[in-house]
Amino acid sequence: MPESPNSILPWAEPAWYSGRPSPYYKESHVRLRDYVKKWVAENFAEHAEEWEQLGKIPDDVYQKCARDGLLVPMVAGNRIPKEWAQYPIAAGLKPEEWDGFHDFILWDEIFRGAPSVSNAFVGLVVGAPPIRMFASPALQAKVLPEILTGEKRICLAITEPSAGSDVKNIATTAEKTADGKYYIVNGEKKWITNGMPADYFMTAVRTGGPGPTGMSMLLIPRLPGVKTRKLEIGAGGMGATTYITFEDVKVPVEYLVGKEGMGFKYTMSNFNHERLFISFQAISGIRICLQDAMAWCQKREAFGKLLIEQPVVRNKFGHMARQVDSLQAWIESIIYELEHLSHEKGSELLGGVTGLLKVQSGIVGKYVADECVKLMGGLGLTKTGQGARIESISRGANVLIVPGGSEDILLDLGVREAIKLSRKAEKAKL
Ligand SMILES: Cc1cc2nc3c(=O)[nH]c(=O)nc-3n(C[C@H](O)[C@H](O)[C@H](O)COP(=O)(O)OP(=O)(O)OC[C@H]3O[C@@H](n4cnc5c(N)ncnc54)[C@H](O)[C@@H]3O)c2cc1C
């Protein structure tokens, strides 16, 4: 395997980058890795700060992302439909070559090359898949070309001021007009990533009675009556976290995604890739922290020695290393399992497991960020200089914990799903 052009510091990159054998990676993965690493360095790295203020990637660069093949895989996740061969795919890959390990590498390289810029794609990654999975052919034919060419942007709007974890209790209503041609949407959504630059809002709405069966998914264009306001959160501007108000928004019924009453099911199945994606984000941040802290500890002297010569410092790295290597192995094994299961079977068997993986990623992410802040001393709390990346990652560490399903909720989900599967297996034996 060719060596990576990046860091050779321990744990700064996945082990296979330095030539250690792996059953998962082949030539196309190496090709994609090198392509994305170079692309991100040339197009994103220097602009991160300026775009933070703007709260988005400028339109011309966003469209370049599409032309150079980054957007199609972001929407597709681990499987690119062959009809999408008409759009460019990064590193010249063909749809049939693409797998979940390419998905992992794409994100790992974007996160590590430009961690803050990566937040500008979250809305696309979580908001666009329901179009492909559940929308009518007519709606797909209208919206997908706009999204995949970067002409329009999208976000996922589920959470409301009074319903976050408790998704089935959302209150935003979509009532059909008497002539059956429109939904009139009223309600509010809160903490919506990339809501500010979005042209489309993939929205959970109530079209029926209370509870999960009264929920539907509606793609709401930025029509009159849609208002967006930025929420300031600690984790950086590119997320463009948004408060959305819908006031008598008149949405043509053709924008219903799939069937009425299926919104809760669609929302739950959409969470699985989002949680895997958050784990990709976590492990990339962890590697950045390890890289910068290791570089610092190999040059900073205290008490007449380099920091790395202190056994206590090496002990800290040992504890961080065992956790990042375990996390990498768990992520890879889940990707492998998903590769060998249908979408439905993967959701059934791995929904709970992916929830637990996301919990573990958040815990390890926070632990490593905290340890690295300590190793950096004052630099770990300073927004510029050699501790800047660690400062920023540690400030954003809770973003791994709450969005996409909060830690307590996912621990519970993981156990409930495991019990459900074991009872099903028990029944099958009888
Ligand atoms: C930066 C950021 C970006 C986000 N992006 C999006 C987005 O793009 N789209 C979107 O729709 N939403 C988004 N969210 C919303 C996010 O998904 C919710 O904040 C999250 O689901 C938690 O909901 P809540 O804030 O209403 O907390 P609550 O549901 O009020 O829960 C608060 C806490 O109570 C505890 N708790 C609640 N219920 C239980 C239970 N049954 N068992 C055990 N403990 C429980 C948990 O500790 C939980 O963390 C984002 C949030 C943030 C902060």
GROMACS .gro file of C-alpha atoms and ligand atoms in nm, residues 122-123 126-127 155-167 189-195 202 204 233-235 239 241-242 267 271 274-275 398-399 401-410 412 416, ligand 1:
model
  103
  122VAL     CA    1  -2.424   1.788   0.707
  123GLY     CA    2  -2.763   1.906   0.573
  126VAL     CA    3  -2.884   1.380   0.632
  127GLY     CA    4  -3.147   1.568   0.430
  155CYS     CA    5  -3.127   2.032   0.525
  156LEU     CA    6  -3.314   1.792   0.752
  157ALA     CA    7  -3.577   1.953   0.978
  158ILE     CA    8  -3.711   1.715   1.242
  159THR     CA    9  -3.644   1.871   1.585
  160GLU     CA   10  -3.879   2.130   1.734
  161PRO     CA   11  -3.858   2.348   2.044
  162SER     CA   12  -4.088   2.104   2.226
  163ALA     CA   13  -3.987   1.772   2.063
  164GLY     CA   14  -3.628   1.656   2.015
  165SER     CA   15  -3.556   1.303   2.134
  166ASP     CA   16  -3.931   1.244   2.141
  167VAL     CA   17  -3.964   1.262   1.761
  189LYS     CA   18  -3.807   2.367   1.385
  190LYS     CA   19  -3.502   2.422   1.601
  191TRP     CA   20  -3.125   2.349   1.579
  192ILE     CA   21  -3.140   2.266   1.208
  193THR     CA   22  -2.791   2.225   1.063
  194ASN     CA   23  -2.733   2.421   0.739
  195GLY     CA   24  -3.084   2.565   0.754
  202MET     CA   25  -3.676   1.781   0.437
  204ALA     CA   26  -4.120   1.593   0.951
  233ILE     CA   27  -2.380   2.763   1.903
  234GLY     CA   28  -2.029   2.709   2.033
  235ALA     CA   29  -1.917   2.462   1.769
  239GLY     CA   30  -2.298   2.432   1.067
  241THR     CA   31  -2.757   2.606   1.298
  242THR     CA   32  -3.102   2.749   1.235
  267THR     CA   33  -3.700   0.940   0.999
  271PHE     CA   34  -3.078   0.802   1.136
  274GLU     CA   35  -2.625   0.979   1.011
  275ARG     CA   36  -2.495   0.798   1.321
  398ASN     CA   37  -2.055   1.776   2.260
  399VAL     CA   38  -2.178   1.800   1.902
  401ILE     CA   39  -2.299   1.359   2.188
  402VAL     CA   40  -2.639   1.533   2.145
  403PRO     CA   41  -2.735   1.565   1.774
  404GLY     CA   42  -2.832   1.254   1.578
  405GLY     CA   43  -2.974   1.094   1.894
  406SER     CA   44  -2.856   1.189   2.238
  407GLU     CA   45  -2.626   0.954   2.433
  408ASP     CA   46  -2.886   0.834   2.689
  409ILE     CA   47  -3.144   0.773   2.420
  410LEU     CA   48  -2.905   0.569   2.204
  412ASP     CA   49  -3.134   0.266   2.563
  416ARG     CA   50  -3.385  -0.250   2.340
  431LIG     C1   51  -2.548   2.145   1.687
  431LIG     C2   52  -2.678   2.076   1.667
  431LIG     C3   53  -2.717   2.039   1.540
  431LIG     C4   54  -2.840   1.976   1.519
  431LIG     N1   55  -2.881   1.947   1.391
  431LIG     C5   56  -3.007   1.902   1.370
  431LIG     C6   57  -3.059   1.886   1.237
  431LIG     O1   58  -2.991   1.911   1.138
  431LIG     N2   59  -3.187   1.845   1.222
  431LIG     C7   60  -3.268   1.815   1.328
  431LIG     O2   61  -3.383   1.778   1.307
  431LIG     N3   62  -3.223   1.828   1.456
  431LIG     C8   63  -3.095   1.872   1.480
  431LIG     N4   64  -3.048   1.888   1.607
  431LIG     C9   65  -3.135   1.855   1.719
  431LIG    C10   66  -3.091   1.732   1.795
  431LIG     O3   67  -3.117   1.616   1.719
  431LIG    C11   68  -3.163   1.733   1.931
  431LIG     O4   69  -3.107   1.839   2.005
  431LIG    C12   70  -3.148   1.602   2.004
  431LIG     O5   71  -3.221   1.500   1.939
  431LIG    C13   72  -3.197   1.613   2.149
  431LIG     O6   73  -3.322   1.671   2.154
  431LIG     P1   74  -3.353   1.791   2.257
  431LIG     O7   75  -3.247   1.892   2.240
  431LIG     O8   76  -3.493   1.834   2.238
  431LIG     O9   77  -3.334   1.727   2.399
  431LIG     P2   78  -3.445   1.645   2.482
  431LIG    O10   79  -3.519   1.554   2.396
  431LIG    O11   80  -3.524   1.743   2.561
  431LIG    O12   81  -3.354   1.560   2.578
  431LIG    C14   82  -3.265   1.622   2.670
  431LIG    C15   83  -3.191   1.514   2.745
  431LIG    O13   84  -3.283   1.441   2.828
  431LIG    C16   85  -3.243   1.307   2.837
  431LIG     N5   86  -3.356   1.224   2.789
  431LIG    C17   87  -3.464   1.264   2.718
  431LIG     N6   88  -3.547   1.160   2.697
  431LIG    C18   89  -3.491   1.051   2.753
  431LIG    C19   90  -3.526   0.912   2.763
  431LIG     N7   91  -3.637   0.863   2.709
  431LIG     N8   92  -3.441   0.829   2.828
  431LIG    C20   93  -3.326   0.875   2.883
  431LIG     N9   94  -3.288   1.006   2.877
  431LIG    C21   95  -3.368   1.092   2.813
  431LIG    C22   96  -3.117   1.291   2.751
  431LIG    O14   97  -3.004   1.302   2.833
  431LIG    C23   98  -3.128   1.406   2.656
  431LIG    O15   99  -2.999   1.447   2.609
  431LIG    C24  100  -2.924   1.947   1.630
  431LIG    C25  101  -2.883   1.981   1.759
  431LIG    C26  102  -2.763   2.047   1.778
  431LIG    C27  103  -2.725   2.086   1.916
   0.00000   0.00000   0.00000
